[in-house]
Tab-separated table of C-alpha atoms in Angstrom:
chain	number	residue	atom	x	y	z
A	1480	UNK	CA	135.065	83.101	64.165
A	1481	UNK	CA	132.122	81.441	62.620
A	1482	UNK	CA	128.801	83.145	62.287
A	1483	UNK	CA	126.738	83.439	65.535
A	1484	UNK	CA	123.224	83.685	66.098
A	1485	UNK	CA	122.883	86.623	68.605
A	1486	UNK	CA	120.272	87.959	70.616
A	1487	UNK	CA	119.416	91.262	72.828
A	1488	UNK	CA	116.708	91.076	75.567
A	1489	UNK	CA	116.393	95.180	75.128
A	1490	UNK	CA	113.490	96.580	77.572
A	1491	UNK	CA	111.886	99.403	74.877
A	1492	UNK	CA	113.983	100.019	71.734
A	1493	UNK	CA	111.555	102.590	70.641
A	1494	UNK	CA	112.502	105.055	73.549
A	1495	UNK	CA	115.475	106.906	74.164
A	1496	UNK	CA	118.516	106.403	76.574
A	1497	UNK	CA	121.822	105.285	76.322
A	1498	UNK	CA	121.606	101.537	76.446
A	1499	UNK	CA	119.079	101.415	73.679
A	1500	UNK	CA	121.512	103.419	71.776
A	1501	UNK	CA	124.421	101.593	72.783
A	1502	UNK	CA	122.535	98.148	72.229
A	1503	UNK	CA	122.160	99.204	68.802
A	1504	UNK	CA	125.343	100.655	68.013
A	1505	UNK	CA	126.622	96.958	68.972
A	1506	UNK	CA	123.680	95.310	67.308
A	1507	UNK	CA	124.966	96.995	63.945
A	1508	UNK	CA	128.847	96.324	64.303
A	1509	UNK	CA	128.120	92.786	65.409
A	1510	UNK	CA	125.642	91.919	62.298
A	1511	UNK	CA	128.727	93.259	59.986
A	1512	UNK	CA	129.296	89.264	60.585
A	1513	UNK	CA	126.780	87.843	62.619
A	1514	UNK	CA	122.809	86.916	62.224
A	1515	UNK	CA	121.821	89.523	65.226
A	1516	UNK	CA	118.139	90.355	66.524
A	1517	UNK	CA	116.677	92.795	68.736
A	1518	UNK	CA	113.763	91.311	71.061
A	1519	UNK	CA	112.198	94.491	72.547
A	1520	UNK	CA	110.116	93.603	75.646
A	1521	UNK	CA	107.411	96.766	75.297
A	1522	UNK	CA	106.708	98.258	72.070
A	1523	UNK	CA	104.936	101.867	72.729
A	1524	UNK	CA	105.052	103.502	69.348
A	1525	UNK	CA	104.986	102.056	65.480
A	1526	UNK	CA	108.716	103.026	64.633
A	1527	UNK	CA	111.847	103.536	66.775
A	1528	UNK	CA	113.419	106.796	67.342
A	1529	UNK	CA	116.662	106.056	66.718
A	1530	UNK	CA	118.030	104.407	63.117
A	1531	UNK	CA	117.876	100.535	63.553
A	1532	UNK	CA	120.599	99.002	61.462
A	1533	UNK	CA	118.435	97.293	58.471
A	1534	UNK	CA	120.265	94.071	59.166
A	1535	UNK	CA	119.579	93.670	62.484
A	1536	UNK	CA	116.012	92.019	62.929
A	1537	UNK	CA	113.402	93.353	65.151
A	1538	UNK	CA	110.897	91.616	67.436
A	1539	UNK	CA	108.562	93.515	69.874
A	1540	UNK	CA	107.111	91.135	72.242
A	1541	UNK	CA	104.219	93.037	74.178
A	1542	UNK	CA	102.686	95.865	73.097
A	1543	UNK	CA	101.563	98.294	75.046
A	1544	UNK	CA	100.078	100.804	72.641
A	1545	UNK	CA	96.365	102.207	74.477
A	1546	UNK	CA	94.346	99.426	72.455
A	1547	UNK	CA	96.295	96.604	71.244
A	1548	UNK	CA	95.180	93.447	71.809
A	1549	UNK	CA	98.125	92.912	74.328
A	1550	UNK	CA	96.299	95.614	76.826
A	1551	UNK	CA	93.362	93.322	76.553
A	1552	UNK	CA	94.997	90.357	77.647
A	1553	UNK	CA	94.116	89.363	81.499
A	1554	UNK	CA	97.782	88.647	81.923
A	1555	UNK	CA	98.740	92.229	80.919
A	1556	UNK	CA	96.323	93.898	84.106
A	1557	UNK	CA	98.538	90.987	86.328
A	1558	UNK	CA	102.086	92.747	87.765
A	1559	UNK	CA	105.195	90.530	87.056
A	1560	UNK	CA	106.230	87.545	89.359
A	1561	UNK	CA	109.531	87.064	87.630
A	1562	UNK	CA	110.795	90.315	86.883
A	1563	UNK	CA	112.768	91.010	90.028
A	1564	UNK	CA	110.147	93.091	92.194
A	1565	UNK	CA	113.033	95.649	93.701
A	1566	UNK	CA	114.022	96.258	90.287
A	1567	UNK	CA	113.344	99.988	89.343
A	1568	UNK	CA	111.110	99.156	86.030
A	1569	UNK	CA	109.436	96.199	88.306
A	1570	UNK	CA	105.749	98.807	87.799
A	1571	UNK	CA	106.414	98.507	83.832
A	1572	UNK	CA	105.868	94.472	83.972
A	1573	UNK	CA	103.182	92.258	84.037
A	1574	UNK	CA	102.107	88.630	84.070
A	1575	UNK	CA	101.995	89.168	80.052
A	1576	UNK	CA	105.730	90.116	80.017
A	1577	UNK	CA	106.918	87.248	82.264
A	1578	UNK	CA	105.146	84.730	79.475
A	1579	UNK	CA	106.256	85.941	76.756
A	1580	UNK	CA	109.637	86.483	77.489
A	1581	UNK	CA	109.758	82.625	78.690
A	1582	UNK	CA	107.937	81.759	75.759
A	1583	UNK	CA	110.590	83.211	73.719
A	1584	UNK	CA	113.213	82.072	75.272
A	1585	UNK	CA	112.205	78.466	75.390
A	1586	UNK	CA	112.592	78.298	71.424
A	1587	UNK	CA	114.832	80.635	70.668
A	1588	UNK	CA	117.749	79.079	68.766
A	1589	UNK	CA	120.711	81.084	69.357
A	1590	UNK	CA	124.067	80.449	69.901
A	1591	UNK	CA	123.969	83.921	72.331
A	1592	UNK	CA	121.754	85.766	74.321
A	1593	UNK	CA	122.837	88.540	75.970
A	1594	UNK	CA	120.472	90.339	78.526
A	1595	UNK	CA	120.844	94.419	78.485
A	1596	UNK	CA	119.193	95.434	82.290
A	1597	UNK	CA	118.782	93.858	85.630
A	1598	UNK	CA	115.438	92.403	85.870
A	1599	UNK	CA	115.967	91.245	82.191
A	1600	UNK	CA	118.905	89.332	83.093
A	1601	UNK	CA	116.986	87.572	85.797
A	1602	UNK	CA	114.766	86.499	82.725
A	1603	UNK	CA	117.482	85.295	81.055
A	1604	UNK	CA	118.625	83.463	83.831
A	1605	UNK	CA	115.801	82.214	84.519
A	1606	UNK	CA	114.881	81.309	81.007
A	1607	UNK	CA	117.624	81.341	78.644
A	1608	UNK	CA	117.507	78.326	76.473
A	1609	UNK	CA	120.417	75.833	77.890
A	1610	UNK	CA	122.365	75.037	74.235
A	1611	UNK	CA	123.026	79.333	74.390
A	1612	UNK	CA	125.518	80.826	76.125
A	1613	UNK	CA	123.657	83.469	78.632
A	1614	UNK	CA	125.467	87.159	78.959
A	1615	UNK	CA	124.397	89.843	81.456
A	1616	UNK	CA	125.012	93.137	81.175
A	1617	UNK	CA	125.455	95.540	83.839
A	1618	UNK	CA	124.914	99.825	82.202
A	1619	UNK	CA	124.155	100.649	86.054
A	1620	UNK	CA	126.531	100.808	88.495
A	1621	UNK	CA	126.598	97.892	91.423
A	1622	UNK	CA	126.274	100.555	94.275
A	1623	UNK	CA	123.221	102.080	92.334
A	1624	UNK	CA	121.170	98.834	93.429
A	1625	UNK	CA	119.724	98.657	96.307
A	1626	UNK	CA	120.626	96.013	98.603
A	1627	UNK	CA	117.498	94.214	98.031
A	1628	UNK	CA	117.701	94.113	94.201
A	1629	UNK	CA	121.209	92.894	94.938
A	1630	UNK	CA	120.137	90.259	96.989
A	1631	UNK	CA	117.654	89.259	94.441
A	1632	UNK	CA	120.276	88.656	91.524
A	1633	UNK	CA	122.947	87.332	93.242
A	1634	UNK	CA	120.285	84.173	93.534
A	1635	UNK	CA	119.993	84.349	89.291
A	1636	UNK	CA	123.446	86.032	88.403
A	1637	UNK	CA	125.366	82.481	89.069
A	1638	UNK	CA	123.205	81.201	86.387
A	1639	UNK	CA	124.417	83.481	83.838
A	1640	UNK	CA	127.862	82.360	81.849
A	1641	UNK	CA	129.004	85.896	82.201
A	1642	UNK	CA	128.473	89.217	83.509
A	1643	UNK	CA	129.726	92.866	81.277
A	1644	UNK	CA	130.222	95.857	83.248
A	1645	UNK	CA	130.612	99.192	81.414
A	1646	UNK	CA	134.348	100.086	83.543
A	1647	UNK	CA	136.791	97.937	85.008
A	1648	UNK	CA	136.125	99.270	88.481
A	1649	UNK	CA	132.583	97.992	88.614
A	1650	UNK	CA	133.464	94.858	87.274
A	1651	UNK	CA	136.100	94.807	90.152
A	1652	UNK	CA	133.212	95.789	92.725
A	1653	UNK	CA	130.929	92.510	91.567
A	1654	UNK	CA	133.854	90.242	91.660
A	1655	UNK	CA	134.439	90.874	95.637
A	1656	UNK	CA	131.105	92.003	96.398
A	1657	UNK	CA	128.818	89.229	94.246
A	1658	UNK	CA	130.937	86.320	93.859
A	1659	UNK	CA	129.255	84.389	91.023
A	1660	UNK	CA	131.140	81.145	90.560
A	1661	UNK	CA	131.609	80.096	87.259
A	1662	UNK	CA	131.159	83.360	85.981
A	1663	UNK	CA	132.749	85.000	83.717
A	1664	UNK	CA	132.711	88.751	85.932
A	1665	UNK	CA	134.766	91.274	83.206
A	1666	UNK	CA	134.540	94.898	82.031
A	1667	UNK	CA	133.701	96.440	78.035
A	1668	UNK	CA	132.963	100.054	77.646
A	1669	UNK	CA	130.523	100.955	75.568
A	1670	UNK	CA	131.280	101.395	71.707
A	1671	UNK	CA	130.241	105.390	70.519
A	1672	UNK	CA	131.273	105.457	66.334
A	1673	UNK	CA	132.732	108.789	64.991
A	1674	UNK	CA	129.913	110.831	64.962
A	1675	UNK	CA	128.982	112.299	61.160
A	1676	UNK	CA	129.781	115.840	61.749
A	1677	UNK	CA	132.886	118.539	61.756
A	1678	UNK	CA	135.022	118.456	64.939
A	1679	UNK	CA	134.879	121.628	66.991
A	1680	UNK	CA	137.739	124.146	66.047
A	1681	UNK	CA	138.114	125.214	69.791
A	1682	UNK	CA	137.234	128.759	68.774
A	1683	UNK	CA	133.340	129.206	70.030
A	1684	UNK	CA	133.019	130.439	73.298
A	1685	UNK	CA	130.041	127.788	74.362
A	1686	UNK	CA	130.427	125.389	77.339
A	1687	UNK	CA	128.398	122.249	76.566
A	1688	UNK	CA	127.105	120.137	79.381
A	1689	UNK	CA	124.327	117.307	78.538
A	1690	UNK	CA	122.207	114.919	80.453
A	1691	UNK	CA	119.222	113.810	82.423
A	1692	UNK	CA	118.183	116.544	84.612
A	1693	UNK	CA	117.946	114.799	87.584
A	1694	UNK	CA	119.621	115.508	91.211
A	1695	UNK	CA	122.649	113.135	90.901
A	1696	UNK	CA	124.099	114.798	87.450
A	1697	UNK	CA	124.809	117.986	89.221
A	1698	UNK	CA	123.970	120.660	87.013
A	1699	UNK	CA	122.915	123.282	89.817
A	1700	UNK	CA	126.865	122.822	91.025
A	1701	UNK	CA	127.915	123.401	87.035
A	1702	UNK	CA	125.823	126.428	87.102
A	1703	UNK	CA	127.195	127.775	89.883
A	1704	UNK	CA	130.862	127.036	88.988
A	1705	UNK	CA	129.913	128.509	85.719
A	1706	UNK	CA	128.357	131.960	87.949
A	1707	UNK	CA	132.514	132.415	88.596
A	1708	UNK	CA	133.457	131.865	84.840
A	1709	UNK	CA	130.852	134.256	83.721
A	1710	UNK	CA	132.223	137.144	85.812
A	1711	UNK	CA	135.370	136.555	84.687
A	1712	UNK	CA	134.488	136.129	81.203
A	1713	UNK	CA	130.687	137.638	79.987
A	1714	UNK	CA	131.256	136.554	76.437
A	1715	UNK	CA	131.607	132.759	77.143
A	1716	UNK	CA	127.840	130.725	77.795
A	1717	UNK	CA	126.576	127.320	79.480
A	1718	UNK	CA	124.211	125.502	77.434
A	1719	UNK	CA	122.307	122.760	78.991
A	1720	UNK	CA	120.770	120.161	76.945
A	1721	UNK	CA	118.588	117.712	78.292
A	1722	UNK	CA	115.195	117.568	80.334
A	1723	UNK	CA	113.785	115.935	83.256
A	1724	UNK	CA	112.402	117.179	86.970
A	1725	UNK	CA	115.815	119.481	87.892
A	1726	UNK	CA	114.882	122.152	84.695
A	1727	UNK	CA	112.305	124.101	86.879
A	1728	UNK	CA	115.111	124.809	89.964
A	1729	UNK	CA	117.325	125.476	87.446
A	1730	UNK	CA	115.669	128.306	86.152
A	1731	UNK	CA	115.208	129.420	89.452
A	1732	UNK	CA	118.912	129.011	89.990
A	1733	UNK	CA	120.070	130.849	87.014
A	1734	UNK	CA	117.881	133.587	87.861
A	1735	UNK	CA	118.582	133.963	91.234
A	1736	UNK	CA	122.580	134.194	90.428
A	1737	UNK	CA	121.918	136.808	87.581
A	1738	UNK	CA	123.006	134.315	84.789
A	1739	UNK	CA	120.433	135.062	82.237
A	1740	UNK	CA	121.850	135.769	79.282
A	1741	UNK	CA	124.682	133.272	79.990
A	1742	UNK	CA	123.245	130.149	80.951
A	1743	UNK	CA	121.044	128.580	78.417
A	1744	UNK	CA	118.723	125.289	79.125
A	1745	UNK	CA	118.215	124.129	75.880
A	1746	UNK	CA	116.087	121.155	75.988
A	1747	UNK	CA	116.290	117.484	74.624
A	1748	UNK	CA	118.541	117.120	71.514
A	1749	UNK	CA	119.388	114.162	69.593
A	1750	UNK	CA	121.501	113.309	68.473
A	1751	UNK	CA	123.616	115.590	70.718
A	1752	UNK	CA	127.434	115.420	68.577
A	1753	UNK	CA	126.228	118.425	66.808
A	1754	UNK	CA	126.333	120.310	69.820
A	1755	UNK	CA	128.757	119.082	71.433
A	1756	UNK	CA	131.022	120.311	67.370
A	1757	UNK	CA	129.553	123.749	68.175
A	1758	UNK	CA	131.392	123.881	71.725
A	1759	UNK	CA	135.045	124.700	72.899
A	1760	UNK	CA	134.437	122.878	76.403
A	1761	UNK	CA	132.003	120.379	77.484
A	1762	UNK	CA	131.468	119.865	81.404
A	1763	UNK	CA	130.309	116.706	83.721
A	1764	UNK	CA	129.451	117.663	87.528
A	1765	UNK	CA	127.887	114.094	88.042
A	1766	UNK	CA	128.238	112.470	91.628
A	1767	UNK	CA	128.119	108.930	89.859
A	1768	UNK	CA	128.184	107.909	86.604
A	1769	UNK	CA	128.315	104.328	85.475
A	1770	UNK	CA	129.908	104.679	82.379
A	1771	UNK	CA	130.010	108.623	80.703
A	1772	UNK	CA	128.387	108.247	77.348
A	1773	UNK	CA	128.598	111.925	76.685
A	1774	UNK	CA	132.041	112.024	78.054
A	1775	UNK	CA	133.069	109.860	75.104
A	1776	UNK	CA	130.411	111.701	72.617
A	1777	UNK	CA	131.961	114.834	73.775
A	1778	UNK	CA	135.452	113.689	72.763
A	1779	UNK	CA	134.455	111.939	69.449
A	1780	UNK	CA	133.966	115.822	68.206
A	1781	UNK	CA	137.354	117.118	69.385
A	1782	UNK	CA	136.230	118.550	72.812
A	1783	UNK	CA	138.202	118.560	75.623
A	1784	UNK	CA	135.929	117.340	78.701
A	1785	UNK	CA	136.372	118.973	82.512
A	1786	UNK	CA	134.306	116.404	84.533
A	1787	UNK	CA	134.221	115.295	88.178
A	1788	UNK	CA	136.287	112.224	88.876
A	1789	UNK	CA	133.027	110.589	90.679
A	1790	UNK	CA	132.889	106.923	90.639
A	1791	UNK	CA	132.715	105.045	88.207
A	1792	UNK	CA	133.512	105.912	84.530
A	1793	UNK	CA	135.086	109.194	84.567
A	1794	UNK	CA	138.908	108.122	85.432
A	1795	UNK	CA	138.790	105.425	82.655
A	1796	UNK	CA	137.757	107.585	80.176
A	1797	UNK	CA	139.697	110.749	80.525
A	1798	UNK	CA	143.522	111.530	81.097
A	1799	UNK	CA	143.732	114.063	83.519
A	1800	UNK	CA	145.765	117.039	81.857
A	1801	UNK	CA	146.028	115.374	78.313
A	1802	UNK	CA	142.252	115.089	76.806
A	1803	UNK	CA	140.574	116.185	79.480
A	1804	UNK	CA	140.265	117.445	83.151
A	1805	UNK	CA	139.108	115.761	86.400
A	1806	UNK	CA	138.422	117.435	89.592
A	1807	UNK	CA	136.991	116.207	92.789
A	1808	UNK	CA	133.420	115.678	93.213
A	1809	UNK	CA	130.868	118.028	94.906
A	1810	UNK	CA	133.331	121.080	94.666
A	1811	UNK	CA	132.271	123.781	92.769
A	1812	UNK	CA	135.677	125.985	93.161
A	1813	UNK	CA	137.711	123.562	91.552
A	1814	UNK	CA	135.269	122.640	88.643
A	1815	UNK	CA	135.274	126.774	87.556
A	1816	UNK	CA	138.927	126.599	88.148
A	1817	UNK	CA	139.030	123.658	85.617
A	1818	UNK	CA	137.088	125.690	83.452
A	1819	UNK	CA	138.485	128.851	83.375
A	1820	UNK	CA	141.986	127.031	82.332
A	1821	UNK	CA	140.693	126.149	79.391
A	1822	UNK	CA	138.416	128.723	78.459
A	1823	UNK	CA	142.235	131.470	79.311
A	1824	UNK	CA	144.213	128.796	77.465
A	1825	UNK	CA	143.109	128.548	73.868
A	1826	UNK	CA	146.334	126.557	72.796
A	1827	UNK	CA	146.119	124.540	75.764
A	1828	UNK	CA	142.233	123.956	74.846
A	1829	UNK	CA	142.753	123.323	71.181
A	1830	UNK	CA	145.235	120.426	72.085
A	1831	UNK	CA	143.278	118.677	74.260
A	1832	UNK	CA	140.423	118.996	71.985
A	1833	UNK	CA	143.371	117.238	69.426
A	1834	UNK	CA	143.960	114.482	72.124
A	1835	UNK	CA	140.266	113.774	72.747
A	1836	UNK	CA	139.551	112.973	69.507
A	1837	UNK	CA	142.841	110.497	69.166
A	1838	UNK	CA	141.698	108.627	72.410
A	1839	UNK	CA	138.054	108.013	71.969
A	1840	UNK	CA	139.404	106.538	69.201
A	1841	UNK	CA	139.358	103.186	71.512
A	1842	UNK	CA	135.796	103.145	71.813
A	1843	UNK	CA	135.477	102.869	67.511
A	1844	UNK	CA	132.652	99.789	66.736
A	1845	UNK	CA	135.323	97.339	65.320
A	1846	UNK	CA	137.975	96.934	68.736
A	1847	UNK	CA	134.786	96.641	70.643
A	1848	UNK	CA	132.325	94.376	68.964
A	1849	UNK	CA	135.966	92.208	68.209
A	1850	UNK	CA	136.129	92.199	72.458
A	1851	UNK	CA	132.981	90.870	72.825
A	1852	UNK	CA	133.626	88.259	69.627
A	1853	UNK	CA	136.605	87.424	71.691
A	1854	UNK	CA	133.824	87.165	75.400
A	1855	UNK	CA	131.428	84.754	73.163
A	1856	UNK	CA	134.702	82.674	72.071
A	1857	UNK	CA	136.011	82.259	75.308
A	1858	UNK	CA	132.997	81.328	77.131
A	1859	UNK	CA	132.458	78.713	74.235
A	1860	UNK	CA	136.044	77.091	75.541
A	1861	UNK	CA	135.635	77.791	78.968
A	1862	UNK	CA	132.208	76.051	79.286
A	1863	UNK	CA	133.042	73.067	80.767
A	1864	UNK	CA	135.401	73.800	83.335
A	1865	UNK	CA	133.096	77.195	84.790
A	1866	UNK	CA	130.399	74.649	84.777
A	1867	UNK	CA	132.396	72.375	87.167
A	1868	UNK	CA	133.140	75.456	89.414
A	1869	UNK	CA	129.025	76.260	89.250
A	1870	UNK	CA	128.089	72.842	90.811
A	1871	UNK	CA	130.702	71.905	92.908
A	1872	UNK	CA	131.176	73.486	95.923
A	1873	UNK	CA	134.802	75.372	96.511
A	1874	UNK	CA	135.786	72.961	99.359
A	1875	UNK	CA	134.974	69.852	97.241
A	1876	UNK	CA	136.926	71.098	94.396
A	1877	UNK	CA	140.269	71.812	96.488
A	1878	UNK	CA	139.167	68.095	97.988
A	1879	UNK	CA	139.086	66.926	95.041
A	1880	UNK	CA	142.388	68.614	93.605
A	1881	UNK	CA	144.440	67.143	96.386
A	1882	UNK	CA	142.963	63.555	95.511
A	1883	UNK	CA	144.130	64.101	91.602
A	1884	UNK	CA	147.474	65.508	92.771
A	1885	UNK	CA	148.092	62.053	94.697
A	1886	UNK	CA	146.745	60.276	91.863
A	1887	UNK	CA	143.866	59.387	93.301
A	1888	UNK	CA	141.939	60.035	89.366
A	1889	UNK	CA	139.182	61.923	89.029
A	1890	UNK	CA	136.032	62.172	89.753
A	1891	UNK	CA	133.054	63.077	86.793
A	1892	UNK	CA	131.122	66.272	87.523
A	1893	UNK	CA	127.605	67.423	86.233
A	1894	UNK	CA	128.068	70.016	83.448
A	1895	UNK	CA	126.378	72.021	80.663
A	1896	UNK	CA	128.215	70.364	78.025
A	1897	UNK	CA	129.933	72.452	74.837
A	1898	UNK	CA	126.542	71.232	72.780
A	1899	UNK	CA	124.143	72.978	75.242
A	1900	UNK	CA	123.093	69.296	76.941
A	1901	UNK	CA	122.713	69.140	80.515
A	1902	UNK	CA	124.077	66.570	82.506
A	1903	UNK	CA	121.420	63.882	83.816
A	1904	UNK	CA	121.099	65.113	87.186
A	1905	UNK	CA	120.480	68.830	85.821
A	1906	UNK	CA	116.928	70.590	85.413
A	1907	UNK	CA	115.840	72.789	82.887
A	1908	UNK	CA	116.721	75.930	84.019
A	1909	UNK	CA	113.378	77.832	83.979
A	1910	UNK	CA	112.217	74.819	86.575
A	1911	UNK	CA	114.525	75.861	88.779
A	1912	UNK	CA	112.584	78.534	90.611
A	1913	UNK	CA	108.959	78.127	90.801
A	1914	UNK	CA	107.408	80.652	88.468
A	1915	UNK	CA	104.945	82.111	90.880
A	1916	UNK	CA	108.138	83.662	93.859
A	1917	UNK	CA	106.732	87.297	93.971
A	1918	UNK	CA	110.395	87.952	95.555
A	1919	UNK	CA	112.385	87.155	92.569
């Protein structure tokens, strides 16, 4: 494959989270051949906190440090009008953010763009230059948007050439719930490389558990799953790593089941494999997850994973009963159960640990970043013929099927050619949808 121009529409790569770190964990395995740049659309601090792959350019478009000449810009007091307003980040935009990013956009050369977040994928729908080929992606589940953010991109999505999901199942979910014709609707987990530390021997007696502490990831049912393992087995601990509003009733929680001592909230860590190499067990009690970042982490260092099989990610990453255990969600008996198997099984522990490691061997940089050389490829081929299916409405095209089939010829069809071109009845696309819609 020849060399691309690539770009990522990242909202902040000088935060934390784990599209910004899978962003640039793609970023770097993609620039091993490719000319690939980073536009970050706020910029609150001089340097990012994670390592930025030297070859992989970066391009902060608003600044939003207290005193840069961005906050002084009228446009930057303004909230967004193109930034989708149900989106969850919709408070973060402004007026500023909406011009630049079309500003951008409108001469940016690339061959891809690929957006990395809802509302920024209505920007590149809106504005992605015409000659590049225009890739959402999707690192929140469908069913996590609420129907009126839904509504709002399935208006934009169509506009896109194709649309990544993190797991098969949610691509499956957009393909009967969002039909986006002429889209290329598909799933590609995230990459995680091997991490640079030790795998765990299986010997400690820690249970690991990482994550946002927030309602949905369940860690007051893990502690008091974990309430039953420590009865059982004093010597064994829970450490928590993370932060976020759930720590203070967590405390309380540990507290009120006597668990001091044995259940440790450890705070934010990063990056969190070296934790995760000091553990025999790590545990998930999320209702949802989208993908399972630390699921995979977790398994890069050798650790079998006991997690609840919640929609979506989960199932697709772990083989019940060979790397890993899944148990229903919302049930705290059967999560301890899970547990205590491994923790009374050290054999059975240290071979799952074995198998972990062997299997997230599938999320390495080079089979992933080859499966989305493979995406940019095929949408390069396809262009033509998903353009056709874009334009024309279904009935007309099984009209117009039956007329070729009797040899009735055929019939030409606007399109956005191979070159980029668009056909003389096409507009550009950011003059589509006037600007100013609050409702986008």
């Amino acid at each position: 494959m020849k060399a691309l121009k690539v770009v990522f529409l990242l909202h902040n790569v000088y935060g934390v989270g784990g599209t910004i770190r899978t962003t640039l964990n793609l970023a770097s395995a993609l620039s091993e051949r490719h000319d690939v740049t980073i536009v970050s659309l706020m910029r609150h601090r001089e340097w990012p906190r994670f390592e930025v792959d030297p070859r992989v350019r970066l391009v902060p478009l608003v600044d939003i440090r207290a005193g840069s000449a961005d906050t002084l810009d009228p446009a930057f007091a303004e909230p967004a009008e193109v930034f989708p307003s149900a989106e969850r980040r919709h408070h973060q935009y402004t007026r500023l953010h909406d011009e630049r990013v079309a500003a951008y956009l409108r001469r940016c050369d690339a061959d891809v763009v690929v957006g990395t977040r809802p509302g920024i994928n209505v920007y590149l729908a809106r504005f992605g230059p015409r000659r590049a080929l225009l890739v959402g992606q999707e690192h929140l589940r469908h069913d996590a948007h609420s129907k009126r953010l839904r509504a709002q991109l399935a208006r934009h999505y169509r506009d896109l050439d194709a649309l990544v999901t993190t797991t098969e199942a949610d691509a499956e979910v957009y393909r009967r719930r969002m039909p986006l014709p002429g889209v290329r609707i598909l799933s590609i987990p995230n990459m995680v490389p091997r991490p640079h530390v030790l795998p765990s021997d299986g010997t400690a007696k820690v249970v690991a558990a990482a994550g946002r502490l927030v309602p949905g990831k369940r860690f007051d049912l893990l502690v008091a799953a974990f309430a039953t393992v420590a009865e059982r087995h004093p010597d064994w601990r829970l450490r928590i790593y993370g932060g976020g509003q759930q720590k203070e009733p967590l405390e309380r929680a540990v507290e009120e089941l006597g668990l001091r001592g044995h259940v440790e909230l450890m705070g934010v860590r990063s990056p969190i494999e070296p934790e995760f190499a000091q553990a025999s067990v790590v545990a998930s009690a999320s209702d949802a997850e989208s993908f399972g970042m630390t699921l995979v982490e977790a398994m890069r260092c050798g650790v079998p994973v006991v997690s609840t099989d919640c929609p979506l990610g989960p199932a697709e990453i772990i083989s019940d009963g060979h790397d890993g255990r899944l148990v229903p969600t919302g049930d705290e008996a059967a999560l301890a159960k899970a547990l205590l198997e491994l923790i009374e099984d050290a054999p059975r522990r240290r071979a799952m640990g074995a198998a972990a490691l062997e299997s997230a061997r599938r999320y390495d940089p080079e089979p992933i970043a080859a499966r989305h050389e493979l995406l940019f490829a095929e949408l390069r081929s396809t262009r033509r013929r998903r353009s056709w299916r874009r334009v024309v409405p279904a009935r007309a095209r099984r009209a117009l099927r039956r007329l070729r089939a009797r040899g009735g010829g055929s019939a030409a069809v606007p399109a956005r050619s191979a070159s980029g071109s668009a056909g003389p009845d096409r507009t550009p696309r950011e003059a589509r949808t006037p600007v100013a819609t609050s409702s986008n």
